[in-house]
Tab-separated table of C-alpha atoms and ligand atoms in Angstrom:
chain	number	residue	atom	x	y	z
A	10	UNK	CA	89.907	108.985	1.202
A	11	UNK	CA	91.187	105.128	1.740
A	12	UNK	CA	93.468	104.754	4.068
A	13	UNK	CA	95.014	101.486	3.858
A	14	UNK	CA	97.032	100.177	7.381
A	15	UNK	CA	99.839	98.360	6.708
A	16	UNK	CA	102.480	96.183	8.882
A	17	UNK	CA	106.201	96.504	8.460
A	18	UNK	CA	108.120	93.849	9.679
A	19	UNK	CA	111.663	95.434	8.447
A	20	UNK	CA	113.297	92.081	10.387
A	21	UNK	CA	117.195	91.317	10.050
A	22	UNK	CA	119.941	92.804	8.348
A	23	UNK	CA	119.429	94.334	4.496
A	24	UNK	CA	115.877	93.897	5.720
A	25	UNK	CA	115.471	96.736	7.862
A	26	UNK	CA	117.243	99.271	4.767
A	27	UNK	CA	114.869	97.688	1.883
A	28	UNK	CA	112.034	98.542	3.526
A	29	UNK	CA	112.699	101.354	4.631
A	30	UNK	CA	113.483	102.494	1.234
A	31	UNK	CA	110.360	100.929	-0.328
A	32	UNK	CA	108.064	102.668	2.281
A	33	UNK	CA	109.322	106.029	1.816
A	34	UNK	CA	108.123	105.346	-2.389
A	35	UNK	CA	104.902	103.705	-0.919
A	36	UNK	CA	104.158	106.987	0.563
A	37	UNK	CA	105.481	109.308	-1.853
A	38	UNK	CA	102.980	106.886	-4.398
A	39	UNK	CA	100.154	107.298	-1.850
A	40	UNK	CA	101.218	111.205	-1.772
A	41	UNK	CA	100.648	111.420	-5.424
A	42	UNK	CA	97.440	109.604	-5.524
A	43	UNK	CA	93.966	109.405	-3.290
A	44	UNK	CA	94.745	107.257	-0.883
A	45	UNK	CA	96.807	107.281	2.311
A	46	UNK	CA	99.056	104.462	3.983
A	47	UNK	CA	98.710	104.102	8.101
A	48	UNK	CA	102.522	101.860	8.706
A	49	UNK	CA	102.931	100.547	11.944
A	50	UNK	CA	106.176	99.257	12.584
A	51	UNK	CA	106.939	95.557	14.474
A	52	UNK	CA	110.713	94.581	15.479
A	53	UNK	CA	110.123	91.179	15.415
A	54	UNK	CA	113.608	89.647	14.015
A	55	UNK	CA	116.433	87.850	15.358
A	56	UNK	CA	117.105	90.412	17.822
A	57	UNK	CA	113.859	90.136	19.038
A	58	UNK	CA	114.165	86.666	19.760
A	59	UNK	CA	117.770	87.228	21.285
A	60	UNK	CA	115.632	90.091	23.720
A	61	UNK	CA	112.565	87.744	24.434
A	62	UNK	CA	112.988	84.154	23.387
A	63	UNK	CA	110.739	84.269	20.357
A	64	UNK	CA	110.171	85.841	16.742
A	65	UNK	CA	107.076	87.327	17.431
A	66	UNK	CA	104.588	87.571	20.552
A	67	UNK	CA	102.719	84.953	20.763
A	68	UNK	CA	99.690	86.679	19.610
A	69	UNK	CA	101.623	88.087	16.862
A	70	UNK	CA	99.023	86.393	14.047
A	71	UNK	CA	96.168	87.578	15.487
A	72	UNK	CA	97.738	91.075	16.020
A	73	UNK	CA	98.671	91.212	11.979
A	74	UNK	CA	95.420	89.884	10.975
A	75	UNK	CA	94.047	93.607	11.353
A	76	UNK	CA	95.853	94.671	8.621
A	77	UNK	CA	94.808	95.528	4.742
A	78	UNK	CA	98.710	93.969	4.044
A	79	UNK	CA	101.998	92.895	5.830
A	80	UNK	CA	105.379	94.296	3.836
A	81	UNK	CA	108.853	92.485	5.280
A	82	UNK	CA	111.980	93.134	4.309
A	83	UNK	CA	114.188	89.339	5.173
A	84	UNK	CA	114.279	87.392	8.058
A	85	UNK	CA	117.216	85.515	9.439
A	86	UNK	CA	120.492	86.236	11.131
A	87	UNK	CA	122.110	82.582	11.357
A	88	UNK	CA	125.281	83.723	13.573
A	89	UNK	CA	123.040	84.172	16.504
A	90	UNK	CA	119.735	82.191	15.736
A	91	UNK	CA	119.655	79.352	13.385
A	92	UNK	CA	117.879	79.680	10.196
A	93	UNK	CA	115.177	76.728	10.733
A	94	UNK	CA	114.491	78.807	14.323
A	95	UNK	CA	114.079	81.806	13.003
A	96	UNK	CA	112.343	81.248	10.131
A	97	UNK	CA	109.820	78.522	11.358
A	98	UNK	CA	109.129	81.452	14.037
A	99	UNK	CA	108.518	84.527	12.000
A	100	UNK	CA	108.314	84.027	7.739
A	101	UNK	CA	106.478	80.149	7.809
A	102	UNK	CA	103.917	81.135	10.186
A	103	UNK	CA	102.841	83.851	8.734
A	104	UNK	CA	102.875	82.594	4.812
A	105	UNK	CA	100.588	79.538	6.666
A	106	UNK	CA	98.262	81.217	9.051
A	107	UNK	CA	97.273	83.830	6.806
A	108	UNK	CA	96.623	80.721	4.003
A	109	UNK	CA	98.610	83.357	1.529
A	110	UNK	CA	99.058	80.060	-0.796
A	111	UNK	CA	99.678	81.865	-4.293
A	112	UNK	CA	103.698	83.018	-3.811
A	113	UNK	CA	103.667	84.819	-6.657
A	114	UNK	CA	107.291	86.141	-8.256
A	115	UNK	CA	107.776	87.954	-11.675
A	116	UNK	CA	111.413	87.303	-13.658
A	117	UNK	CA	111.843	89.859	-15.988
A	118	UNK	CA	114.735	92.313	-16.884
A	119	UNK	CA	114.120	95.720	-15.981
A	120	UNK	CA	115.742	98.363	-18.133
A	121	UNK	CA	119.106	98.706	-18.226
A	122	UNK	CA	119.712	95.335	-15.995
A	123	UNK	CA	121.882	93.511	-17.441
A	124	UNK	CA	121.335	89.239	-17.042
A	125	UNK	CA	123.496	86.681	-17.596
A	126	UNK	CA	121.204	85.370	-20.665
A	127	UNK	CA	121.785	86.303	-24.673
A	128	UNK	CA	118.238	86.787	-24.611
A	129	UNK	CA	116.318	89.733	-23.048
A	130	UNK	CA	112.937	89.024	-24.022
A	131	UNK	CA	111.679	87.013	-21.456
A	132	UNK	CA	108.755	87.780	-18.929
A	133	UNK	CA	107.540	85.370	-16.220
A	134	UNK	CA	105.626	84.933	-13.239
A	135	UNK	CA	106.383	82.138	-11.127
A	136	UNK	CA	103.804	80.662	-9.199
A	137	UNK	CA	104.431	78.889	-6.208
A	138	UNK	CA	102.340	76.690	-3.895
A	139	UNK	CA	103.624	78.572	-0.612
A	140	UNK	CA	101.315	76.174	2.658
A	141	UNK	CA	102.259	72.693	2.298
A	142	UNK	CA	104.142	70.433	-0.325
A	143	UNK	CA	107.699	69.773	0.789
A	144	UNK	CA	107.065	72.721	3.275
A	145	UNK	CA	104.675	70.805	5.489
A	146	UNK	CA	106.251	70.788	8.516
A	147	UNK	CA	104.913	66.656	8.639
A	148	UNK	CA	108.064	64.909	10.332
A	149	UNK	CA	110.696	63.866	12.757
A	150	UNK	CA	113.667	62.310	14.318
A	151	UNK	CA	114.575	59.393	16.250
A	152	UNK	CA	117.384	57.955	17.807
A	153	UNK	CA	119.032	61.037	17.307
A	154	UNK	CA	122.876	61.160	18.007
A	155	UNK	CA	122.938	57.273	17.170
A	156	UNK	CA	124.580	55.425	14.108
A	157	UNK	CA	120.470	54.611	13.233
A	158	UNK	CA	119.474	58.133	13.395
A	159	UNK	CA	116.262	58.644	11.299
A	160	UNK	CA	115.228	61.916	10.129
A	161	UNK	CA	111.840	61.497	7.859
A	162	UNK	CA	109.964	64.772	6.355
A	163	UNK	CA	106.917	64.305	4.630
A	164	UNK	CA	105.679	65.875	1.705
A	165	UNK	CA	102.069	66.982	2.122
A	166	UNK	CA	99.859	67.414	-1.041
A	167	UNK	CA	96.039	67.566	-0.476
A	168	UNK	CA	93.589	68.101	-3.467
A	169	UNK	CA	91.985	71.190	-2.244
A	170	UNK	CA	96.057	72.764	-2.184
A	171	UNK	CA	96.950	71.248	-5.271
A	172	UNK	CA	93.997	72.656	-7.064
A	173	UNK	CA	93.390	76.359	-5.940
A	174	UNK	CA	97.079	77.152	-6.584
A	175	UNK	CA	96.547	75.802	-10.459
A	176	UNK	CA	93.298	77.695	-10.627
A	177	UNK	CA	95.248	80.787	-9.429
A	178	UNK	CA	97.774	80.261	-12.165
A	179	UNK	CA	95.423	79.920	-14.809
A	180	UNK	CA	93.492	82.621	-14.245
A	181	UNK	CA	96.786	84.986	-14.258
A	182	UNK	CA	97.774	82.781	-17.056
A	183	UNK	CA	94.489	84.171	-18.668
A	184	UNK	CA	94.985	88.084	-17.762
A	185	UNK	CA	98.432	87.237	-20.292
A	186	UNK	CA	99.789	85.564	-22.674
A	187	UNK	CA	97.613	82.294	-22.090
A	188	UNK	CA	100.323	79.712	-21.384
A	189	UNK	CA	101.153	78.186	-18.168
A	190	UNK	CA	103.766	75.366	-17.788
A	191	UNK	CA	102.940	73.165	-14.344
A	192	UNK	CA	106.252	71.707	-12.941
A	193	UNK	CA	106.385	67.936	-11.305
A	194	UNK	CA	108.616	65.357	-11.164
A	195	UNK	CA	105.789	62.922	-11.620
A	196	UNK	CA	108.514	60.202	-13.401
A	197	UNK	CA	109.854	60.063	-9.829
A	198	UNK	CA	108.086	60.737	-7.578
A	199	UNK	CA	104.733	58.433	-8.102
A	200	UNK	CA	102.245	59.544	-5.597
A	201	UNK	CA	102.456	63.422	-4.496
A	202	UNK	CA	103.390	64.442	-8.399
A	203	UNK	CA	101.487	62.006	-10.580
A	204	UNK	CA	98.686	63.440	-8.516
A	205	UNK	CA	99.576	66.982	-9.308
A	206	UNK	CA	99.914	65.859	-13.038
A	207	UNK	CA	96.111	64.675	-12.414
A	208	UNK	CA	94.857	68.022	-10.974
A	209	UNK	CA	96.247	69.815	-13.809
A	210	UNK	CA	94.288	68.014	-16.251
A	211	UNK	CA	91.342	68.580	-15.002
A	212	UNK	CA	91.682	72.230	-14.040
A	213	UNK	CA	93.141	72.675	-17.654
A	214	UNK	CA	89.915	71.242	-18.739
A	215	UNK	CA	88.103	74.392	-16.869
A	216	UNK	CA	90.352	76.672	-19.019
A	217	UNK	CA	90.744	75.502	-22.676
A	218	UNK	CA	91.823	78.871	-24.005
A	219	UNK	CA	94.946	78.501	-21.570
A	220	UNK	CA	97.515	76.441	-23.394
A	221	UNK	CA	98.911	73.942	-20.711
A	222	UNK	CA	101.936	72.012	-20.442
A	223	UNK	CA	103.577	69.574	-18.069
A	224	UNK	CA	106.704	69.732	-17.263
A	225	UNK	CA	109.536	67.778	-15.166
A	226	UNK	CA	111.231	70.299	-12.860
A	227	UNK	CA	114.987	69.488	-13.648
A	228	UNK	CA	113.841	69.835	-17.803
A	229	UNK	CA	111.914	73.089	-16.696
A	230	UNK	CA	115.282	74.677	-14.793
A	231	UNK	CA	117.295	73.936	-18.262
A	232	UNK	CA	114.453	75.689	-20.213
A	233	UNK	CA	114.560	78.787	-17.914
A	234	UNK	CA	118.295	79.166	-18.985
A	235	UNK	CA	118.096	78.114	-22.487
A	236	UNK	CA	114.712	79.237	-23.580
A	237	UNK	CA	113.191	81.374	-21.043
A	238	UNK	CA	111.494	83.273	-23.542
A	239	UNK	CA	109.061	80.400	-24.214
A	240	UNK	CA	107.653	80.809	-20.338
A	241	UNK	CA	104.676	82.691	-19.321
A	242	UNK	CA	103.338	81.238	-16.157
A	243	UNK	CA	105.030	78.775	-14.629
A	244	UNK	CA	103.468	76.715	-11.412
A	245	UNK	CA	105.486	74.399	-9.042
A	246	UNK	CA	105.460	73.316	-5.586
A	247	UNK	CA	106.633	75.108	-2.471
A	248	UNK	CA	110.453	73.938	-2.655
A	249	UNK	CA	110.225	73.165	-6.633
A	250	UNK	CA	108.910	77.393	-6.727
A	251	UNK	CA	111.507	77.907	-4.275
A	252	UNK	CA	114.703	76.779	-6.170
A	253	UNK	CA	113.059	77.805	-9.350
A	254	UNK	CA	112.641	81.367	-8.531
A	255	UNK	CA	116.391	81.975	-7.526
A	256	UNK	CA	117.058	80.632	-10.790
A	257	UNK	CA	114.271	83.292	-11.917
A	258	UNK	CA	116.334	85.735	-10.015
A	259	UNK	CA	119.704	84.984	-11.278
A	260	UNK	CA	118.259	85.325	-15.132
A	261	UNK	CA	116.810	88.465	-14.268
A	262	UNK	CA	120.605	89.929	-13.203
A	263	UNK	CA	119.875	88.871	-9.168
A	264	UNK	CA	118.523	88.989	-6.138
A	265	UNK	CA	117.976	92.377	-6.050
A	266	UNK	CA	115.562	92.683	-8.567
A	267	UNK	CA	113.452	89.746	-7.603
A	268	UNK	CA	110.243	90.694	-5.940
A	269	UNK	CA	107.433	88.610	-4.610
A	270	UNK	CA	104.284	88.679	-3.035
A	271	UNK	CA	102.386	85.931	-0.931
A	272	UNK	CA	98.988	86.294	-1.429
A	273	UNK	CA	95.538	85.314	-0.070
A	274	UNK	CA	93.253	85.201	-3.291
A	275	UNK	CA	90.659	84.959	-1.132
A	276	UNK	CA	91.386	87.978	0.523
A	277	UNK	CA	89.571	86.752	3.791
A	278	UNK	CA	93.396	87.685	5.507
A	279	UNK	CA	95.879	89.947	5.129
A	280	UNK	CA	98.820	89.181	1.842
A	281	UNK	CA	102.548	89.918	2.584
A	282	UNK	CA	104.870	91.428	-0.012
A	283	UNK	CA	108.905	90.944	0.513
A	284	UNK	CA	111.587	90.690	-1.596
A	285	UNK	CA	112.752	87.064	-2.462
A	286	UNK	CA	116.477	87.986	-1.180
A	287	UNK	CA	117.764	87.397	2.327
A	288	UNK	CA	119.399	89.233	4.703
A	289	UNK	CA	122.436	89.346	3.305
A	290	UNK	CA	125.118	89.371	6.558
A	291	UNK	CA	127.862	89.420	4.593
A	292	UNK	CA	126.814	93.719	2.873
A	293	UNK	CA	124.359	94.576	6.027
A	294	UNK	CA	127.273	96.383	7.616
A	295	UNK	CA	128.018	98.638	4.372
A	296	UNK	CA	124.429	100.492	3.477
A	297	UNK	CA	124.861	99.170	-0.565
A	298	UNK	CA	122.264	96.714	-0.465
A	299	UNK	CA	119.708	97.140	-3.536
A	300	UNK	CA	115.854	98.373	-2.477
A	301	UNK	CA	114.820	97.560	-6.228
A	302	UNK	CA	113.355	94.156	-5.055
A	303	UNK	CA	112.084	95.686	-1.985
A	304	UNK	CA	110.426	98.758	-3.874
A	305	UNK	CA	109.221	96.305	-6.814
A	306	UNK	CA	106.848	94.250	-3.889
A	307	UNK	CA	106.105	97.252	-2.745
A	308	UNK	CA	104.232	97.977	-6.276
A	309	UNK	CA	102.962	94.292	-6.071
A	310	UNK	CA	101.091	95.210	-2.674
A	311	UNK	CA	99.583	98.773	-4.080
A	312	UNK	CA	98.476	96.422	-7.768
A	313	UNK	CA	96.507	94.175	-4.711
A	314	UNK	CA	95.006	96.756	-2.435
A	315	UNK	CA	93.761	97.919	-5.719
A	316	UNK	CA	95.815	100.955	-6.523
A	317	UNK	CA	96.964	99.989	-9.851
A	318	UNK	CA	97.493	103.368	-10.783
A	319	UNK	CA	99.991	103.858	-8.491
A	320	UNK	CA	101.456	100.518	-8.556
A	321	UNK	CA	101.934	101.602	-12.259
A	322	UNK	CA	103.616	104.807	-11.536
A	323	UNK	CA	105.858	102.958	-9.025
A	324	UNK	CA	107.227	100.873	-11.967
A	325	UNK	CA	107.098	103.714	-14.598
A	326	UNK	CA	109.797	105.397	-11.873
A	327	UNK	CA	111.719	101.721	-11.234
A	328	UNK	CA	111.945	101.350	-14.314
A	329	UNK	CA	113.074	104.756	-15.905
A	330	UNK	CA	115.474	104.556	-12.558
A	331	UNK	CA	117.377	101.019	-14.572
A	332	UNK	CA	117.319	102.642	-17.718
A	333	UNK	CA	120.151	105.314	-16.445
A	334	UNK	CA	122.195	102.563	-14.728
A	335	UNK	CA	121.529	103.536	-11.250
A	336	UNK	CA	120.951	100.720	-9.035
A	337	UNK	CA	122.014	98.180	-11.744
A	338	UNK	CA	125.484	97.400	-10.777
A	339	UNK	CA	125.692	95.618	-7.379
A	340	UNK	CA	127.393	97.695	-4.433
A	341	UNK	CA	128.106	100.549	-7.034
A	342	UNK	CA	125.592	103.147	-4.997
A	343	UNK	CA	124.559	103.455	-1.383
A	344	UNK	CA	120.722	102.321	-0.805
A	345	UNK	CA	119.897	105.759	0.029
A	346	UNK	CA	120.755	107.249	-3.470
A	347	UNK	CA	119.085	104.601	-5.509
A	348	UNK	CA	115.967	105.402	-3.680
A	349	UNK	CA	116.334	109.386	-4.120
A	350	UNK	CA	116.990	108.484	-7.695
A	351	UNK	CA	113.441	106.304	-7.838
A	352	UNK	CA	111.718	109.082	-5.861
A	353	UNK	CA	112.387	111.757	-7.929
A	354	UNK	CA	111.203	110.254	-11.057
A	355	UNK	CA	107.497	109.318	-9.183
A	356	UNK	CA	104.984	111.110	-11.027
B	29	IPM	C1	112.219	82.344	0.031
B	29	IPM	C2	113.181	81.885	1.074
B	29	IPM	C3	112.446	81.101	2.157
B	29	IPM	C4	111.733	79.933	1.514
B	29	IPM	C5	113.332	80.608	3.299
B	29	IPM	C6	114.076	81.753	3.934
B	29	IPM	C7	112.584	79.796	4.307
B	29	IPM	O1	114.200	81.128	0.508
B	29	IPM	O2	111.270	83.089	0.354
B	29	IPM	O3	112.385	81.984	-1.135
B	29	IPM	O4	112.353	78.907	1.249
B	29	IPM	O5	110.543	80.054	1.258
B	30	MN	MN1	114.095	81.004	-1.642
């Protein structure tokens, strides 16, 4: 029987209840099906840095790099550790050093979910570039605390970057509805996105049964709200992927339904599957926040470590969960009861 090992790095807040729910459905799945899942747990979170000075131990990559897959639940807690701390220590590093380059985030409405949209029929996966771009750490400051303070961050774009994440949007562009819109703002930005622009023709080339179109990221955000139904795949840069796939999230009723996965296509290192929401301070303290998202990733890392059946089965039960209203109204039931509700529909 496979037994696949798996990290969980619960982290801060919300995180620690999300993934706790969507491991107890990962087992139940595995329960159900021919394989087994090994979790070990890490604490590494704010509080972990309040204990020890640091997110993780300094060996921390190496030690995940043993596993089939990594499943978090959120990082940050900005009251006692400040966000670009916390999150340069624990989430960056690991989305970097593990090269998991294809951040890959589905936006559609599951049943009984209501979104802010007239329109229900809409289904996309957002692709984003998740090493460098906008995220590339390139940068600094001088004469800091002065009137001539300078604070410069570069945007890093190579061709080798620019061109695998396309490829890996095409080819899930191919697997559905053969349409994949790449985002820029090449009538800005001259160099990093009239590059991109460049890349996309001539991957598009690769795949002429993939209909391809360019668009301008602000033009793309209005068609997300206004015509979301004419999306399939949609790939953008690390902070264009990032904004657009909290607008994904807010068209597909919120952050609690919005799953994502950060994957290695390569598989030569381990891929790491967390909800796209936050910690969430603000409902930690009162045991309401929504494991949908959580659970949904969950699925996303069974479809990778090849268990589609049960990644399948996990859905089935999500979605058959939505389609009685529970877990669709934020706050209305406790974590705990939305995930007996998904459990006990798991075939
Ligand atoms: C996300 C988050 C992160 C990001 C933050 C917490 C660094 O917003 O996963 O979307 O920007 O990638
Ligand atoms: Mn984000």
């Amino acid at each position: 029987m496979k037994n696949y090992a798996i990290a969980l790095i619960p982290g801060d807040g919300i995180g620690r209840d999300v993934t706790d729910a969507a491991w107890a459905v990962l087992e139940a799945a595995a329960r159900h099906s021919d394989f087994a899942l090994s979790g070990t747990r890490y604490p590494w979170s704010c509080a972990y840095y309040k204990e020890t000075g640091a997110m993780m131990p300094a060996d921390g990559i190496k030690t995940l790099g043993k596993f089939d897959a990594i499943l978090l639940g959120a990082v940050g807690w900005p009251a006692e550790v400040p966000d670009a701390v916390s999150l340069h220590g624990l989430l960056l590093p690991i989305r970097k050093g593990f090269t998991q380059y294809a951040n890959v985030r589905p936006h559609r409405l599951l049943p009984g979910v209501n979104g802010p949209l007239k329109t229900t029929e809409f289904d996309i996966l957002c692709i984003r570039e998740n090493t460098e771009g906008e995220y590339s750490g390139a940068g600094g400051r001088v004469h800091q605390g002065t009137s001539g303070e300078i604070a410069v961050e570069t945007s890093v774009f190579t061709r080798a970057g620019v061109e695998r994440i396309l490829r890996y949007g095409f080819d899930q562009a191919r697997k559905r509805r053969g349409k994949l819109a790449s985002v820029t703002k090449s009538n800005a930005q001259k160099y990093s996105m009239v590059f991109w622009d460049e890349v996309t023709r001539l991957v598009a080339a690769d795949y002429p049964d993939v209909e391809c179109t360019s668009y301008h990221v602000d033009a793309l955000a209005a068609r997300m709200v206004m015509a979301p139904e004419s999306l399939d795949v949609v790939v953008a840069s690390n902070l264009f992927g990032d904004i657009l796939t909290d607008l994904g999230a807010a068209i597909q009723g919120g952050l609690g339904f919005a799953a994502s996965a950060n994957i290695n296509p390569e598989r030569g290192a381990p891929s790491m599957f967390e909800p796209v929401h936050g910690s969430a301070p603000d409902i930690t303290h009162l045991g309401t926040a929504n494991p949908i998202a959580a659970i949904w990733s969950g699925a996303m890392m069974l479809e990778h470590l090849g268990e589609s059946d049960a990644a399948a089965r996990v859905m089935t039960s999500l979605a058959a969960t939505t389609s009685h209203g529970i877990g669709t109204v934020p706050g209305k039931e406790r974590t705990e009861a939305i995930t007996a509700a998904v459990l006990s529909r798991l075939s």
